[in-house]
PDB file of C-alpha atoms in Angstrom:
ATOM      1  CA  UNK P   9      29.252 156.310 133.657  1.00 56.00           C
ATOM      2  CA  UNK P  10      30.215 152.761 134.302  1.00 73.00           C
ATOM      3  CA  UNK P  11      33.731 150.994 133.330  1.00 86.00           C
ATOM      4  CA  UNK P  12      33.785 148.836 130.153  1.00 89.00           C
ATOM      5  CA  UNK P  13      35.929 145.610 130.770  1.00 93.00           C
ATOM      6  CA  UNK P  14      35.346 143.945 127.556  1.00 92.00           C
ATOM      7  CA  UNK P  15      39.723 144.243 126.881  1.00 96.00           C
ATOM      8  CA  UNK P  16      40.591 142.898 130.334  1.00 97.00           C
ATOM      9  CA  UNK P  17      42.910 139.513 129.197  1.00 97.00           C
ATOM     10  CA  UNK P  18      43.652 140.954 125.935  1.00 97.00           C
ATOM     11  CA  UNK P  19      46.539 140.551 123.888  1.00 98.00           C
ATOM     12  CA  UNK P  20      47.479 142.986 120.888  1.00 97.00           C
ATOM     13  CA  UNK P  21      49.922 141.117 117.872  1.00 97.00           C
ATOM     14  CA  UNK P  22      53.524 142.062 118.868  1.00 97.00           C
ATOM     15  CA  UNK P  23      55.400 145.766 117.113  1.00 98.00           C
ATOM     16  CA  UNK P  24      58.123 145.135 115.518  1.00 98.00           C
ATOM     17  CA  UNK P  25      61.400 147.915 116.324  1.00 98.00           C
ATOM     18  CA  UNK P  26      64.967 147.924 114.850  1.00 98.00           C
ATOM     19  CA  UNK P  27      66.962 149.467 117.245  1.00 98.00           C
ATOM     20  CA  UNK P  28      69.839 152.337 115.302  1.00 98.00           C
ATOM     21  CA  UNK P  29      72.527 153.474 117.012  1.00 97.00           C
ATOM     22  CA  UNK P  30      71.470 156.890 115.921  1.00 97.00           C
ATOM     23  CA  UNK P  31      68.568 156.551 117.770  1.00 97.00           C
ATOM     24  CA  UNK P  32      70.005 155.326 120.843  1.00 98.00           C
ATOM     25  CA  UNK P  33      73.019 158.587 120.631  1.00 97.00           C
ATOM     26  CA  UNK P  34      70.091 160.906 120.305  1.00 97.00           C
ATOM     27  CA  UNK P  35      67.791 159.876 123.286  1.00 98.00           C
ATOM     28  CA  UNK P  36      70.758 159.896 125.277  1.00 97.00           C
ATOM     29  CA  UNK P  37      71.751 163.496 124.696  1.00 97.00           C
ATOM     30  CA  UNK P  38      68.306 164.374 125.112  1.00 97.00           C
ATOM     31  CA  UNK P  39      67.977 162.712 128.166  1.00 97.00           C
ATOM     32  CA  UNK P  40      71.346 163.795 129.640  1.00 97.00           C
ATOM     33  CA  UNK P  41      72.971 160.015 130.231  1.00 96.00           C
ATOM     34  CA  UNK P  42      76.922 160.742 129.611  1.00 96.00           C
ATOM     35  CA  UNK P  43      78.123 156.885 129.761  1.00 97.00           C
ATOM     36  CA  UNK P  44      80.279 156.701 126.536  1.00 98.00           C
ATOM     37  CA  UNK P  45      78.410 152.984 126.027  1.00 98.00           C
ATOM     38  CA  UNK P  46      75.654 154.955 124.501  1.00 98.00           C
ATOM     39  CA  UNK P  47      77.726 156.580 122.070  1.00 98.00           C
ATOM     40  CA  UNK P  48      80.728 154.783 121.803  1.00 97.00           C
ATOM     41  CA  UNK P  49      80.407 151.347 119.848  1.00 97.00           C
ATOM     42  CA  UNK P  50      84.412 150.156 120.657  1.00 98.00           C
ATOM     43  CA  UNK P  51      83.657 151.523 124.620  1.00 98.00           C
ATOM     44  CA  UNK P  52      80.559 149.451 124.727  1.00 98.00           C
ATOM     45  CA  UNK P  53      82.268 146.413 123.305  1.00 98.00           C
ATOM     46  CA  UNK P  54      84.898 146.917 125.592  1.00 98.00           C
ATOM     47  CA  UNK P  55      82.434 147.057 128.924  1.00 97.00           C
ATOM     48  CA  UNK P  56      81.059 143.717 127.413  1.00 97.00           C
ATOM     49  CA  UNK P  57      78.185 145.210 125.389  1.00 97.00           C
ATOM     50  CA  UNK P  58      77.499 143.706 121.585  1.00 95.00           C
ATOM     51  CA  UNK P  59      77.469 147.252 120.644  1.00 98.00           C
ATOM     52  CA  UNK P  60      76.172 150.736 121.643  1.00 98.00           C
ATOM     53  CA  UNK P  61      73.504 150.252 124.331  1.00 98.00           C
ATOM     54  CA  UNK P  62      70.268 152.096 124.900  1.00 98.00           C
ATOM     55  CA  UNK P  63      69.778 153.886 128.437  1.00 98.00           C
ATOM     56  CA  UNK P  64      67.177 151.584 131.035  1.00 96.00           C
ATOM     57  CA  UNK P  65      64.050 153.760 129.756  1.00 97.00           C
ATOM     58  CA  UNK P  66      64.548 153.448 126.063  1.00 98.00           C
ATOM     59  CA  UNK P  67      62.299 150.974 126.877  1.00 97.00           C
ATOM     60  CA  UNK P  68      59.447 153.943 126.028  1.00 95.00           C
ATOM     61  CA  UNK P  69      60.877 154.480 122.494  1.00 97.00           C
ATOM     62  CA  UNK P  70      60.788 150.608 121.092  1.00 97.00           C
ATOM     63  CA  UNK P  71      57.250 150.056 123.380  1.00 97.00           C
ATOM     64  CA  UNK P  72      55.559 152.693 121.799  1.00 95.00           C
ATOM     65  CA  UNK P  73      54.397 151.337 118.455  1.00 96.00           C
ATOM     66  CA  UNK P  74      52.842 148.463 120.684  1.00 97.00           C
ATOM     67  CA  UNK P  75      51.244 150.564 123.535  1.00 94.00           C
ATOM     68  CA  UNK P  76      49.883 153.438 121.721  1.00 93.00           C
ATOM     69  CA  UNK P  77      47.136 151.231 119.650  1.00 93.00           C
ATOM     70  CA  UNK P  78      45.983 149.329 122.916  1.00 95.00           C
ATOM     71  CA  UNK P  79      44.806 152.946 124.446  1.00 93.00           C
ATOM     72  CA  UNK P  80      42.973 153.718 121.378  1.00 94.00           C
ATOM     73  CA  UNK P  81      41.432 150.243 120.806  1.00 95.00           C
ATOM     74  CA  UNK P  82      37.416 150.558 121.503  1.00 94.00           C
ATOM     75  CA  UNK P  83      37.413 147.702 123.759  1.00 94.00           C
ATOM     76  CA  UNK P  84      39.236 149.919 126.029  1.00 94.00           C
ATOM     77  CA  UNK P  85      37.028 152.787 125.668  1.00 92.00           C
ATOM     78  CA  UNK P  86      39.510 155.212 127.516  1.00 92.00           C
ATOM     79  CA  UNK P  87      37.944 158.738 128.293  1.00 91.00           C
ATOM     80  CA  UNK P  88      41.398 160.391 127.161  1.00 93.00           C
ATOM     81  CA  UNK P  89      39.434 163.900 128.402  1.00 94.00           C
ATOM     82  CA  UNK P  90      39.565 162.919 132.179  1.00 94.00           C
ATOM     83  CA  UNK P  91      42.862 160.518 131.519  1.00 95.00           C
ATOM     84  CA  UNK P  92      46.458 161.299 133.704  1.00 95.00           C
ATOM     85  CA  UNK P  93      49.241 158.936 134.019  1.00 93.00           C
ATOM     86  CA  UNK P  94      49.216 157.001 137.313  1.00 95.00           C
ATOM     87  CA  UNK P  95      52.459 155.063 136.694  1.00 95.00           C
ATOM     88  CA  UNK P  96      55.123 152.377 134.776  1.00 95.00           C
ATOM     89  CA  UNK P  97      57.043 149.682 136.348  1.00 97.00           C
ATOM     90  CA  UNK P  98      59.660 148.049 134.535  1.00 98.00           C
ATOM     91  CA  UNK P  99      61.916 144.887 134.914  1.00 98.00           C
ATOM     92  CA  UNK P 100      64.825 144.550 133.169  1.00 98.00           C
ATOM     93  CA  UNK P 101      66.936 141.738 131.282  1.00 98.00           C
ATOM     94  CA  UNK P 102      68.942 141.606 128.325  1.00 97.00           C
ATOM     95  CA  UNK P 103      70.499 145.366 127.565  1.00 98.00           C
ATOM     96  CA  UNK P 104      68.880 146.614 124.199  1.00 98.00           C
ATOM     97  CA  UNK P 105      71.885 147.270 121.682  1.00 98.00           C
ATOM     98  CA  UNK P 106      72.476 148.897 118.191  1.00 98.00           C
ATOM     99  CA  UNK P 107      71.326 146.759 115.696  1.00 98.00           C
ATOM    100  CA  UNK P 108      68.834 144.529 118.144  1.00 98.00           C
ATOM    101  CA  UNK P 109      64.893 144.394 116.664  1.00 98.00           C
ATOM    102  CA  UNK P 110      62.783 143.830 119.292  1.00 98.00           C
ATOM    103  CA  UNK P 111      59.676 143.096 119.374  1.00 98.00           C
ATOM    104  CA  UNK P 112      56.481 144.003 122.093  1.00 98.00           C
ATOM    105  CA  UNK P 113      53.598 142.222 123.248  1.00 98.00           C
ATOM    106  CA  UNK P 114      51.001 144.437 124.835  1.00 98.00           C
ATOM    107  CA  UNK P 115      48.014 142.984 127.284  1.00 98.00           C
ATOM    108  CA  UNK P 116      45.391 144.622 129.403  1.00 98.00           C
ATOM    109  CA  UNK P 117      46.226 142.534 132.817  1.00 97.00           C
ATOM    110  CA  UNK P 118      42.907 144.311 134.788  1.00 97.00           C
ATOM    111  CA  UNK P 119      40.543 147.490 134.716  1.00 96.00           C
ATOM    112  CA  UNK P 120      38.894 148.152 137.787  1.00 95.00           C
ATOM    113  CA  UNK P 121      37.108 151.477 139.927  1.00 95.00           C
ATOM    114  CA  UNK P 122      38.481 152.704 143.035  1.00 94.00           C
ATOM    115  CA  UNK P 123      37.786 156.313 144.790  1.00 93.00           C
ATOM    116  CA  UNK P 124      35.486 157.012 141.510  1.00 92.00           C
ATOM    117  CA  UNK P 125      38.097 156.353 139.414  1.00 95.00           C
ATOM    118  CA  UNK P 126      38.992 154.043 136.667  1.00 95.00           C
ATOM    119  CA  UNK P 127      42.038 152.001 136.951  1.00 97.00           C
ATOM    120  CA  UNK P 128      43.220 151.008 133.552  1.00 97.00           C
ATOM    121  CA  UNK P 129      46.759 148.446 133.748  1.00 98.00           C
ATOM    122  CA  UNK P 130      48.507 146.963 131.106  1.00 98.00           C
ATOM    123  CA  UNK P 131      51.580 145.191 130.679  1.00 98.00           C
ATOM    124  CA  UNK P 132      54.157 145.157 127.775  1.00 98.00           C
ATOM    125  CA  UNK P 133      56.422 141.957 127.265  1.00 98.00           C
ATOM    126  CA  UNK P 134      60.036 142.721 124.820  1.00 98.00           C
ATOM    127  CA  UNK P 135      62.019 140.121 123.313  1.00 98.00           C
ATOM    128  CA  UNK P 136      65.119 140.705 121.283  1.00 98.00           C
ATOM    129  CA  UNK P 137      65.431 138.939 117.865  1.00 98.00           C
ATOM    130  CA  UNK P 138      66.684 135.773 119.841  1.00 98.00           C
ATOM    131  CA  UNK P 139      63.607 135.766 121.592  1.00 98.00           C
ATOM    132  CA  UNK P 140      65.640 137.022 124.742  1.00 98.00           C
ATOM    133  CA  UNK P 141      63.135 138.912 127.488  1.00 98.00           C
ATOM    134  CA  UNK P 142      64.302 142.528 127.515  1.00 98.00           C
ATOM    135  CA  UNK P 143      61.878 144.432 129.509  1.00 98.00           C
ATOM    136  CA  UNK P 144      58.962 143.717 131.156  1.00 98.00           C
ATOM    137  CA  UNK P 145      56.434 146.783 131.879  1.00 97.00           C
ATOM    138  CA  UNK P 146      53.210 147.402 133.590  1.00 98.00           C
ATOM    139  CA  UNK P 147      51.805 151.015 132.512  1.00 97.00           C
ATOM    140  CA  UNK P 148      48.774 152.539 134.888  1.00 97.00           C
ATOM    141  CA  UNK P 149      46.372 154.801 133.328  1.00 96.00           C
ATOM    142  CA  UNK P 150      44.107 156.521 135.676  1.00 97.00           C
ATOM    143  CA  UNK P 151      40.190 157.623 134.605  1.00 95.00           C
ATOM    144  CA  UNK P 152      38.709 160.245 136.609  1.00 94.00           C
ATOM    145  CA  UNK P 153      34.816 160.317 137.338  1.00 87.00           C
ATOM    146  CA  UNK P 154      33.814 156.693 136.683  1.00 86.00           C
ATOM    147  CA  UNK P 155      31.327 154.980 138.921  1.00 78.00           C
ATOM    148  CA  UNK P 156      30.960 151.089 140.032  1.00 73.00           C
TER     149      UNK P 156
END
């Protein structure tokens, strides 16, 4: 089966995410960071922070809303049933705080076959509500089975 292209350069509208300190307290536990400027909103100030800040890959929480709907999007025509995870990059800027809405801008940057499989890489640009870069993050889905 050959690789559809059609998405390659294509940019999804921007997902909109208010970031709760809640949210932030609860990812942490779950993910076992023990920095009190996760939990703490006077500590955080303290350390410089506006308020309680979200751990590096929170990043997978407030990108979420704009990544899922790019893998389902027809143009993209992703085999989910022969799908894995080949990898995420990401570049950090601003730190993500309580109370922050951020929003991210999703693009396919190139689909391509290598070793009979499809390469499918897309790239997620975050801006805080001052239109402050966040995180930039390149996400690698990996298609098994897909000829030239």
């Amino acid at each position: 089966m050959g690789l559809k292209t059609d998405a390659v350069g294509k940019r999804w509208p921007a997902h909109e995410y208010e970031v709760g300190r809640e949210k932030i307290r609860e990812y942490a536990l779950v993910t076992g960071y023990e920095n009190p400027v996760h939990f703490d909103r006077d500590t955080a100030r303290e350390q410089g922070f506006r308020d309680v800040v979200a751990p590096p890959m929170f990043v997978v929480v407030y990108a979420a809303g704009a990544m899922g709907p790019v893998l389902f999007d027809p143009e993209v025509d992703l085999n989910f049933a022969a799908m894995v995870h080949g990898g995420q990059e990401f570049e950090w800027e601003e730190p993500v705080c309580s109370g922050d809405t951020i929003f991210t801008t999703p693009s396919c940057r190139e689909i391509y076959v290598k070793d009979d499989k499809g390469f499918y890489v897309f790239e997620s640009e975050s801006v805080n509500q001052d239109g402050e870069p966040v995180c930039r993050g390149t996400w690698t889905n990996i298609v098994r089975g897909v000829e030239a």
